[in-house]
Short mmCIF file of C-alpha atoms in Angstrom, two decimals:
data_model
loop_
_atom_site.label_atom_id
_atom_site.label_comp_id
_atom_site.label_asym_id
_atom_site.label_seq_id
_atom_site.Cartn_x
_atom_site.Cartn_y
_atom_site.Cartn_z
CA MET X 77 -23.80 -12.27 5.80
CA LEU X 78 -20.59 -13.76 7.99
CA LYS X 79 -17.46 -15.43 6.18
CA PRO X 80 -16.93 -18.85 7.66
CA THR X 81 -13.71 -17.60 9.11
CA TYR X 82 -11.66 -14.54 10.23
CA PRO X 83 -8.28 -14.04 11.53
CA TYR X 84 -6.65 -11.85 13.61
CA TYR X 85 -4.26 -8.55 12.81
CA LEU X 86 -0.62 -9.16 14.26
CA ALA X 87 1.66 -5.76 12.30
CA ASN X 88 -0.85 -4.60 10.24
CA GLU X 89 -0.58 -8.55 8.61
CA ALA X 90 -3.76 -11.38 8.78
CA GLN X 91 -3.05 -14.31 10.65
CA GLN X 92 -4.99 -17.56 10.73
CA PRO X 93 -3.44 -19.63 13.44
CA ASN X 94 -6.53 -21.29 14.83
CA THR X 95 -10.84 -20.96 14.48
CA ASP X 96 -10.79 -21.60 17.72
CA LEU X 97 -13.03 -18.49 19.06
CA GLU X 98 -16.94 -18.91 18.19
CA VAL X 99 -19.10 -16.45 17.39
CA THR X 100 -22.72 -17.11 17.73
CA ASP X 101 -25.53 -15.41 16.71
CA LYS X 102 -26.95 -13.48 19.28
CA TYR X 103 -31.03 -14.01 18.03
CA THR X 104 -30.68 -17.97 17.13
CA GLY X 105 -27.44 -18.78 19.71
CA LYS X 106 -26.11 -20.54 16.54
CA VAL X 107 -22.43 -20.55 15.74
CA ALA X 108 -22.13 -18.15 12.88
CA THR X 109 -18.24 -17.73 12.36
CA ARG X 110 -15.19 -18.57 14.00
CA VAL X 111 -12.31 -16.18 14.71
CA ALA X 112 -8.39 -16.85 14.79
CA LEU X 113 -7.71 -16.52 18.99
CA ALA X 114 -4.46 -14.62 20.18
CA ASP X 115 -2.57 -16.52 22.21
CA ALA X 116 0.00 -14.60 25.03
CA LYS X 117 2.96 -15.10 22.28
CA ALA X 118 0.91 -13.18 19.60
CA ILE X 119 -0.16 -10.84 22.24
CA ASP X 120 4.20 -9.97 23.38
CA ALA X 121 4.66 -9.91 19.28
CA GLY X 122 2.30 -7.59 19.00
CA ILE X 123 3.53 -4.99 21.54
CA ALA X 124 6.94 -5.69 20.17
CA ALA X 125 6.07 -4.61 16.88
CA ALA X 126 4.50 -1.79 17.87
CA VAL X 127 7.27 -0.70 20.04
CA ALA X 128 9.79 -1.10 16.26
CA ALA X 129 7.34 1.06 14.46
CA GLN X 130 7.15 4.24 16.51
CA GLU X 131 10.47 5.67 14.58
CA PRO X 132 9.08 4.94 10.93
CA LEU X 133 6.06 6.93 12.20
CA ARG X 134 7.47 9.06 13.62
CA ASP X 135 8.24 9.95 9.57
CA PHE X 136 4.71 8.95 9.01
CA ARG X 137 3.75 12.77 8.07
CA PRO X 138 0.16 14.00 8.92
CA TYR X 139 -0.75 14.63 5.11
CA GLN X 140 -0.26 10.70 5.45
CA ARG X 141 -1.88 9.54 8.41
CA GLN X 142 -4.68 11.80 6.77
CA ALA X 143 -5.21 10.08 3.98
CA VAL X 144 -5.11 6.72 5.88
CA LEU X 145 -8.27 8.13 7.66
CA GLU X 146 -9.74 8.73 4.81
CA HIS X 147 -9.19 5.57 2.50
CA CYS X 148 -11.07 4.36 6.22
CA VAL X 149 -13.80 6.34 5.79
CA LYS X 150 -14.01 5.91 2.01
CA ARG X 151 -14.15 1.79 2.42
CA PHE X 152 -16.18 1.73 5.58
CA ARG X 153 -19.19 3.89 2.96
CA GLU X 154 -18.06 1.60 0.00
CA ARG X 155 -18.79 -2.06 2.77
CA TYR X 156 -21.36 -0.23 5.06
CA ASP X 157 -23.88 -2.90 4.51
CA GLU X 158 -21.65 -5.39 5.49
CA LEU X 159 -20.64 -4.01 8.51
CA ALA X 160 -24.39 -3.12 9.43
CA MET X 161 -25.02 -6.71 9.20
CA ALA X 162 -22.07 -8.07 10.97
CA LEU X 163 -23.14 -5.94 13.70
CA CYS X 164 -26.65 -7.21 13.43
CA ILE X 165 -25.84 -10.83 14.01
CA GLU X 166 -22.29 -10.53 16.26
CA ALA X 167 -24.27 -8.49 18.55
CA GLY X 168 -27.67 -9.07 18.00
CA LYS X 169 -28.28 -5.05 17.42
CA PRO X 170 -31.81 -4.48 15.79
CA ILE X 171 -30.44 -3.60 11.81
CA LYS X 172 -31.66 0.31 12.09
CA ASP X 173 -29.27 0.38 15.13
CA ALA X 174 -26.60 -1.19 13.52
CA ARG X 175 -26.37 1.06 10.62
CA GLY X 176 -27.02 3.68 13.04
CA GLU X 177 -23.22 2.44 14.18
CA VAL X 178 -21.48 2.13 10.87
CA THR X 179 -22.58 5.85 10.41
CA ARG X 180 -21.16 7.15 13.59
CA LEU X 181 -18.00 5.49 12.58
CA ILE X 182 -17.96 7.17 9.39
CA ASP X 183 -18.67 9.94 11.36
CA THR X 184 -15.83 9.41 13.55
CA PHE X 185 -12.72 8.82 11.16
CA LYS X 186 -14.17 11.86 9.47
CA VAL X 187 -13.25 13.89 12.12
CA ALA X 188 -10.16 11.93 12.99
CA ALA X 189 -9.01 13.00 9.31
CA GLU X 190 -9.40 16.64 10.23
CA GLU X 191 -7.65 16.97 13.30
CA SER X 192 -4.70 14.92 12.59
CA VAL X 193 -3.86 18.16 10.45
CA ARG X 194 -4.30 20.44 13.45
CA ILE X 195 -2.52 18.73 16.13
CA ASP X 196 -0.64 22.23 16.90
CA GLY X 197 1.30 23.65 19.61
CA GLU X 198 1.52 27.39 21.39
CA VAL X 199 4.61 29.75 22.18
CA ILE X 200 5.03 30.63 25.61
CA ASN X 201 5.68 34.40 27.20
CA LEU X 202 8.43 32.93 29.71
CA GLU X 203 9.83 37.02 30.48
CA ILE X 204 7.97 37.29 33.76
CA SER X 205 10.67 38.55 35.71
CA ALA X 206 14.19 39.52 34.35
CA ARG X 207 15.82 37.08 34.83
CA ALA X 208 13.76 35.78 32.12
CA LYS X 209 14.35 38.42 30.07
CA GLY X 210 15.23 37.17 26.09
CA TYR X 211 13.81 33.49 26.88
CA ARG X 212 11.21 32.38 24.54
CA GLY X 213 9.04 29.00 25.45
CA PHE X 214 7.47 26.65 22.41
CA THR X 215 5.77 23.60 23.00
CA LYS X 216 4.61 20.58 20.75
CA ARG X 217 2.45 17.13 20.95
CA VAL X 218 4.50 14.10 20.76
CA PRO X 219 3.44 10.80 20.43
CA ILE X 220 2.79 9.16 23.82
CA GLY X 221 3.87 5.83 22.86
CA PRO X 222 2.63 2.21 22.00
CA CYS X 223 -1.02 1.75 23.17
CA SER X 224 -3.67 -0.90 24.42
CA PHE X 225 -6.78 -0.55 23.73
CA ILE X 226 -9.51 -2.83 25.19
CA SER X 227 -12.85 -2.81 23.92
CA PRO X 228 -16.38 -3.46 24.78
CA PHE X 229 -19.51 -6.09 23.02
CA ASN X 230 -22.24 -3.23 23.30
CA PHE X 231 -20.37 -0.52 20.28
CA PRO X 232 -17.93 -2.59 18.90
CA LEU X 233 -17.39 -0.33 16.11
CA ASN X 234 -17.73 2.69 17.51
CA LEU X 235 -16.28 2.54 20.87
CA ALA X 236 -13.37 0.63 19.21
CA ALA X 237 -13.26 3.73 16.50
CA HIS X 238 -13.04 5.74 19.04
CA LYS X 239 -9.58 4.19 19.78
CA VAL X 240 -8.35 3.69 17.28
CA ALA X 241 -8.77 6.70 14.50
CA PRO X 242 -7.47 8.92 17.39
CA ALA X 243 -3.88 6.85 17.34
CA LEU X 244 -4.21 6.72 13.56
CA ALA X 245 -4.18 10.93 14.15
CA VAL X 246 -1.56 11.21 16.47
CA GLY X 247 0.90 8.50 15.05
CA VAL X 248 0.84 6.64 18.13
CA PRO X 249 0.98 2.27 17.36
CA PHE X 250 -1.30 0.26 19.04
CA VAL X 251 -2.39 -3.46 20.16
CA LEU X 252 -6.04 -3.93 20.49
CA LYS X 253 -8.30 -6.35 21.71
CA PRO X 254 -11.35 -6.40 20.80
CA ALA X 255 -14.33 -8.00 23.15
CA SER X 256 -14.77 -11.51 22.27
CA ARG X 257 -18.53 -12.03 21.98
CA THR X 258 -18.18 -9.05 19.04
CA PRO X 259 -14.50 -9.52 16.66
CA ILE X 260 -16.43 -9.26 13.56
CA GLY X 261 -16.56 -4.78 13.46
CA ALA X 262 -12.70 -4.54 14.27
CA ILE X 263 -11.58 -7.38 12.28
CA ILE X 264 -12.95 -5.73 9.21
CA MET X 265 -11.52 -2.09 10.41
CA GLY X 266 -7.81 -3.85 10.21
CA GLU X 267 -8.46 -5.17 6.92
CA VAL X 268 -9.70 -1.74 5.58
CA MET X 269 -6.51 -0.20 7.37
CA ALA X 270 -4.14 -3.43 6.11
CA GLU X 271 -5.33 -1.33 2.59
CA THR X 272 -2.86 1.47 3.39
CA ASP X 273 0.40 2.24 3.79
CA LEU X 274 0.96 2.48 7.66
CA PRO X 275 4.30 1.39 8.84
CA LYS X 276 4.40 -2.20 9.89
CA GLY X 277 3.66 -2.53 13.43
CA THR X 278 1.26 0.67 13.99
CA PHE X 279 -1.73 -2.11 14.49
CA SER X 280 -2.42 -5.40 16.09
CA ILE X 281 -6.48 -6.23 16.43
CA LEU X 282 -6.31 -9.61 18.61
CA PRO X 283 -9.24 -11.13 20.06
CA ALA X 284 -8.05 -13.12 23.38
CA HIS X 285 -9.55 -14.36 25.81
CA ARG X 286 -10.02 -11.97 29.25
CA ASP X 287 -7.94 -14.46 31.08
CA GLY X 288 -5.53 -14.31 28.78
CA ALA X 289 -5.06 -11.49 27.95
CA ASP X 290 -2.62 -9.64 30.90
CA LEU X 291 -0.41 -8.11 29.07
CA PHE X 292 -2.73 -5.88 27.14
CA THR X 293 -2.76 -4.18 30.93
CA THR X 294 0.61 -4.80 32.98
CA ASP X 295 3.16 -4.71 29.82
CA GLU X 296 4.76 -2.38 31.16
CA ARG X 297 5.96 -1.32 27.00
CA PHE X 298 2.68 0.53 26.60
CA LYS X 299 2.50 4.08 27.85
CA LEU X 300 -1.01 4.14 27.99
CA LEU X 301 -4.15 1.46 28.17
CA SER X 302 -8.00 2.82 27.00
CA PHE X 303 -10.18 0.60 28.43
CA THR X 304 -14.01 0.66 27.95
CA GLY X 305 -16.54 -1.87 29.98
CA SER X 306 -17.38 -2.55 33.09
CA PRO X 307 -16.53 -0.67 36.55
CA SER X 308 -16.03 -3.54 38.33
CA VAL X 309 -12.98 -4.71 35.10
CA GLY X 310 -11.71 -1.11 34.90
CA TRP X 311 -11.31 -0.22 37.76
CA ASP X 312 -9.24 -3.66 38.88
CA LEU X 313 -7.25 -3.08 35.33
CA LYS X 314 -6.03 0.29 36.76
CA ALA X 315 -4.84 -0.58 40.17
CA ARG X 316 -2.59 -3.55 37.73
CA ALA X 317 -1.55 -1.24 34.75
CA GLY X 318 2.02 0.26 37.18
CA LYS X 319 3.00 3.13 35.39
CA LYS X 320 0.94 4.02 32.37
CA LYS X 321 -1.68 6.40 31.39
CA VAL X 322 -4.98 5.02 31.63
CA VAL X 323 -8.47 6.15 30.92
CA LEU X 324 -11.58 4.11 31.83
CA GLU X 325 -15.04 4.64 29.84
CA LEU X 326 -16.76 3.26 32.22
CA GLY X 327 -20.86 2.38 33.32
CA GLY X 328 -23.43 4.62 34.25
CA ASN X 329 -27.16 4.53 35.60
CA ALA X 330 -28.38 7.55 33.63
CA ALA X 331 -30.49 9.55 34.85
CA CYS X 332 -33.50 11.98 33.04
CA ILE X 333 -34.98 15.29 34.57
CA VAL X 334 -38.91 15.62 32.72
CA ASP X 335 -39.79 19.31 34.18
CA SER X 336 -43.73 19.97 34.79
CA ASP X 337 -43.18 23.06 31.50
CA GLN X 338 -42.91 20.00 29.41
CA GLY X 339 -45.85 19.27 29.17
CA ASP X 340 -47.12 21.31 25.52
CA ARG X 341 -45.06 18.78 24.45
CA LEU X 342 -45.28 15.33 26.06
CA ASP X 343 -45.59 13.34 23.09
CA PHE X 344 -41.83 14.68 21.36
CA VAL X 345 -40.66 14.23 25.04
CA VAL X 346 -42.11 10.52 25.78
CA GLU X 347 -40.25 9.70 21.85
CA ARG X 348 -36.91 10.62 23.18
CA VAL X 349 -37.12 9.02 26.23
CA ILE X 350 -37.94 5.63 24.74
CA PHE X 351 -35.29 6.20 22.27
CA GLY X 352 -33.37 6.46 25.50
CA ALA X 353 -34.15 3.77 27.59
CA PHE X 354 -34.53 1.08 25.22
CA TYR X 355 -32.58 1.77 21.85
CA GLN X 356 -29.89 -1.36 20.94
CA SER X 357 -32.20 -3.02 23.81
CA GLY X 358 -30.59 -0.70 26.55
CA GLN X 359 -27.48 -2.51 26.56
CA SER X 360 -25.31 1.52 26.46
CA CYS X 361 -24.21 2.87 29.30
CA ILE X 362 -26.24 6.04 28.35
CA SER X 363 -29.03 4.36 28.42
CA VAL X 364 -31.68 6.11 30.29
CA GLN X 365 -32.37 4.19 33.48
CA ARG X 366 -33.72 6.16 35.40
CA ILE X 367 -36.53 8.56 35.00
CA LEU X 368 -37.44 12.07 37.30
CA VAL X 369 -40.83 13.28 36.21
CA GLN X 370 -42.45 16.54 37.80
CA GLU X 371 -45.69 15.34 40.20
CA ASP X 372 -47.60 17.88 38.18
CA ILE X 373 -47.08 16.08 34.71
CA TYR X 374 -46.62 12.78 35.92
CA ASP X 375 -49.17 10.66 35.55
CA ARG X 376 -50.19 11.49 32.04
CA PHE X 377 -46.15 11.17 31.32
CA ARG X 378 -45.99 7.66 32.85
CA ASP X 379 -49.83 6.85 31.12
CA ALA X 380 -48.38 7.90 27.94
CA PHE X 381 -45.13 6.31 28.45
CA VAL X 382 -46.63 3.06 29.23
CA ALA X 383 -48.58 2.61 25.96
CA SER X 384 -45.98 3.75 23.97
CA VAL X 385 -43.22 0.99 25.33
CA LYS X 386 -45.90 -1.77 25.62
CA LYS X 387 -46.18 -1.30 21.42
CA LEU X 388 -42.45 -1.64 20.83
CA VAL X 389 -41.87 -4.51 18.75
CA SER X 390 -39.01 -7.14 20.01
CA GLY X 391 -37.96 -9.90 17.83
CA ASP X 392 -35.24 -10.82 14.84
CA PRO X 393 -33.13 -7.59 15.24
CA LYS X 394 -32.69 -8.66 10.73
CA ASP X 395 -36.06 -7.86 10.76
CA GLU X 396 -36.37 -3.84 10.06
CA LYS X 397 -39.44 -3.51 12.06
CA THR X 398 -37.54 -4.77 15.11
CA PHE X 399 -36.68 -2.73 17.86
CA ILE X 400 -35.84 -4.53 21.08
CA GLY X 401 -33.28 -7.54 19.82
CA PRO X 402 -31.66 -10.03 22.43
CA MET X 403 -29.22 -9.38 25.07
CA ILE X 404 -25.75 -9.86 24.16
CA ASP X 405 -26.17 -13.42 26.32
CA GLU X 406 -29.31 -15.27 27.58
CA LYS X 407 -26.36 -15.05 31.30
CA GLU X 408 -27.15 -11.05 31.24
CA ALA X 409 -30.64 -12.01 30.14
CA LYS X 410 -31.23 -13.93 33.70
CA ARG X 411 -29.12 -11.20 35.61
CA LEU X 412 -31.30 -8.45 34.62
CA ASP X 413 -34.14 -10.12 34.82
CA ASP X 414 -33.56 -11.33 38.49
CA TRP X 415 -32.60 -7.95 39.61
CA ILE X 416 -36.27 -6.78 37.96
CA GLN X 417 -38.02 -9.63 40.30
CA GLU X 418 -35.38 -8.61 43.58
CA ALA X 419 -37.22 -4.92 42.93
CA VAL X 420 -40.83 -6.59 42.65
CA LYS X 421 -40.19 -8.14 46.24
CA GLY X 422 -38.88 -5.11 47.28
CA GLY X 423 -42.08 -3.02 46.26
CA ALA X 424 -41.57 -2.56 43.25
CA LYS X 425 -44.70 -2.30 40.38
CA ILE X 426 -44.20 -3.57 36.74
CA LEU X 427 -46.18 -1.23 34.38
CA CYS X 428 -45.18 -3.39 31.24
CA GLY X 429 -43.19 -5.99 30.49
CA GLY X 430 -40.82 -7.96 32.53
CA LYS X 431 -41.09 -11.70 31.21
CA ARG X 432 -38.03 -13.84 29.72
CA THR X 433 -37.51 -16.33 27.07
CA GLY X 434 -33.70 -16.86 26.86
CA ALA X 435 -31.80 -13.97 25.44
CA MET X 436 -35.09 -11.65 24.70
CA LEU X 437 -36.06 -9.31 27.64
CA GLU X 438 -39.87 -7.12 27.24
CA ALA X 439 -39.19 -3.66 27.37
CA THR X 440 -39.87 -3.03 31.59
CA VAL X 441 -40.77 -0.54 33.59
CA LEU X 442 -40.79 -0.34 36.48
CA GLU X 443 -42.66 2.32 39.31
CA ASN X 444 -41.81 3.09 43.22
CA THR X 445 -39.12 0.72 43.08
CA ASP X 446 -36.61 1.49 46.39
CA PRO X 447 -33.30 3.31 45.58
CA LYS X 448 -30.84 0.84 47.10
CA ALA X 449 -32.35 -2.53 44.83
CA LYS X 450 -30.18 -3.54 42.02
CA VAL X 451 -32.07 -2.36 39.38
CA SER X 452 -31.78 1.69 40.47
CA CYS X 453 -28.68 2.18 42.01
CA MET X 454 -26.45 -0.50 39.58
CA GLU X 455 -25.77 -0.55 36.04
CA ALA X 456 -28.60 -2.17 34.51
CA PHE X 457 -27.76 -2.33 31.45
CA GLY X 458 -31.15 -4.05 29.26
CA THR X 459 -34.23 -3.10 28.48
CA VAL X 460 -35.75 -1.91 31.81
CA ALA X 461 -36.44 1.93 32.90
CA LEU X 462 -37.41 3.48 36.56
CA ILE X 463 -40.17 5.88 36.68
CA GLN X 464 -40.56 8.43 39.27
CA LYS X 465 -42.60 11.97 40.89
CA TYR X 466 -40.42 15.39 42.30
CA LYS X 467 -41.37 17.65 43.92
CA THR X 468 -38.65 20.02 42.84
CA PHE X 469 -35.83 20.69 40.96
CA GLU X 470 -33.87 20.45 43.65
CA GLU X 471 -35.09 17.15 44.34
CA ALA X 472 -34.18 16.07 41.23
CA ALA X 473 -31.37 16.47 41.32
CA HIS X 474 -30.18 15.29 44.77
CA LEU X 475 -31.55 12.63 42.85
CA VAL X 476 -29.50 12.85 40.17
CA ASN X 477 -26.59 12.73 42.12
CA ASN X 478 -27.14 9.80 44.88
CA SER X 479 -25.79 7.91 42.78
CA ASP X 480 -22.53 5.76 42.23
CA PHE X 481 -22.63 6.87 38.96
CA GLY X 482 -21.66 10.03 36.79
CA LEU X 483 -21.85 9.42 32.78
CA GLN X 484 -24.54 11.74 31.58
CA ALA X 485 -27.82 13.38 32.74
CA GLY X 486 -31.07 14.67 30.80
CA VAL X 487 -32.74 17.47 31.54
CA PHE X 488 -36.32 18.89 30.10
CA THR X 489 -37.59 21.79 30.67
CA TYR X 490 -37.37 25.06 29.24
CA ASP X 491 -36.56 27.67 32.14
CA VAL X 492 -32.90 28.33 31.97
CA ARG X 493 -32.49 29.09 35.37
CA LYS X 494 -32.81 25.66 35.68
CA VAL X 495 -30.75 24.71 32.83
CA MET X 496 -27.87 26.89 34.35
CA ARG X 497 -28.48 25.00 37.71
CA ALA X 498 -28.30 21.84 36.39
CA TRP X 499 -24.73 22.57 34.19
CA ASP X 500 -23.53 23.76 37.70
CA GLU X 501 -25.29 20.89 39.47
CA LEU X 502 -25.20 17.85 38.29
CA ASP X 503 -21.88 15.59 39.23
CA VAL X 504 -21.78 13.92 36.24
CA GLY X 505 -19.60 14.69 33.21
CA GLY X 506 -22.24 15.54 30.48
CA VAL X 507 -25.03 17.02 30.94
CA VAL X 508 -27.55 16.76 27.97
CA ILE X 509 -30.41 19.76 28.09
CA GLY X 510 -34.24 18.79 25.72
CA ASP X 511 -32.68 15.48 25.06
CA VAL X 512 -32.16 12.32 26.67
CA PRO X 513 -28.38 11.81 28.35
CA SER X 514 -28.34 9.12 25.25
CA PHE X 515 -27.48 11.70 23.06
CA ARG X 516 -23.90 11.44 21.78
CA VAL X 517 -22.05 13.56 18.94
CA ASP X 518 -18.36 11.71 18.16
CA ASN X 519 -16.52 14.95 18.37
CA MET X 520 -17.32 16.05 21.77
CA PRO X 521 -15.64 15.37 25.42
CA TYR X 522 -17.11 12.12 26.47
CA GLY X 523 -16.54 10.55 29.93
CA GLY X 524 -17.56 10.36 33.04
CA VAL X 525 -16.87 11.17 36.55
CA LYS X 526 -17.31 8.81 40.60
CA ASP X 527 -17.09 5.19 39.04
CA SER X 528 -18.11 5.75 35.51
CA GLY X 529 -14.46 6.55 34.62
CA LEU X 530 -11.36 8.77 33.81
CA GLY X 531 -10.41 10.80 31.31
CA ARG X 532 -12.24 11.80 27.84
CA GLU X 533 -13.16 10.59 24.27
CA GLY X 534 -14.22 12.00 21.22
CA ILE X 535 -11.51 12.92 18.77
CA ARG X 536 -9.64 15.87 20.41
CA TYR X 537 -10.04 14.22 23.53
CA ALA X 538 -8.39 10.88 23.53
CA ILE X 539 -5.82 13.06 20.84
CA GLU X 540 -4.98 14.69 24.01
CA ASP X 541 -4.76 11.51 26.03
CA MET X 542 -2.13 9.47 23.46
CA THR X 543 -0.02 12.64 23.35
CA GLU X 544 2.45 14.05 25.63
CA ILE X 545 3.66 17.83 25.84
CA ARG X 546 7.57 18.63 24.07
CA LEU X 547 8.70 21.96 25.57
CA MET X 548 11.64 24.04 24.16
CA VAL X 549 13.17 27.15 25.55
CA MET X 550 15.61 29.37 23.73
CA ARG X 551 17.38 31.75 24.41
CA ASP X 552 18.02 34.93 22.51
CA PRO X 553 21.97 34.77 21.61
#
């Protein structure tokens, strides 16, 4: 279970100036613990400490950074059950999903440990004409400087890890603002990092309310802002970020195409699409929201899919049998319930689900939804999936691209021509063949286009954003 109170971390040190932030058990709605809440003064101190840490971090060698990351991996393994239960309570994440996220946390830090000792440069041939005779070029990557990180509630451990782990690998100091509704995982991460010999000021982990955290965006001492969260907030932060580099991992309304040649393994496809649509109550930016099924197998797929969805167990996320837990709060559940009812008024048919009790919303499947309905064209971020038929693959590709978002798409087909066409034409950051768009491994480049964001995460790709290329030109004597 959770401790009664938790500190925040300022310049590597635990501090408990207050217990002002209440963190609730998302299933019961009761206060589960209280956390120190940072004010503008603490955030300013964290930024100043990060600036001061740049020089000592410059002398903190790659093998030392690797040792810090390896220590984190070891301690996360030792605290596996504690981390999983914290996720289950603070995020309402079904315990099996929570364990999966802790596993990914460990994977992310493992990959960062490997990458920390291979941040290399290159030799450039400059002798492209006679005037450059005798000149040689060399590049290396150097840390960009203090970084501002803002992480979301839905993956409180792993999405914070995708900022923290590459920062440790590179040697950039940072200040992290975890989501105020789910700060515990990040605080435990800070507790583990505080056990190491990182230079003072390398990290601060400061839970804060959004309206009191403006310095994370506007302060010019930060050289990079990395934000994961909703599109409306993300684009607003970018507009106010000034000269700093900005990386945005935002929302989606991911589509999954099921080709007619999948009739021989429909059970497998149904199983994967159900996972993609409803794991952790659909609160993932790559959750399957739109299911596009070729008309020749549409009826078979729809009937099998709906029958399987009806069998999903909803309830207490601490129960091993639970697949659908609560949404993050009742307000979000009501918002999505309203979207579903709006779609029904516009002609959509509820094939299953559609009922809400507090923060619990049944796994819901809609058919014949107007493409302009909010639940179709916006990010649902909850327990709903839309199913529709298509005739040709060209039509399906058009339906995928007919979206303001472009994070990932899934394609179930055996046809290599359709595979290549999907890779060439789908306007998304990633195309997953033979599986759902909800698939992610933590070393792959991950990010989107259009309203889904800017830049890529995945350790090596995040390292590129957290470093600058520095050139040296040498003339032969």
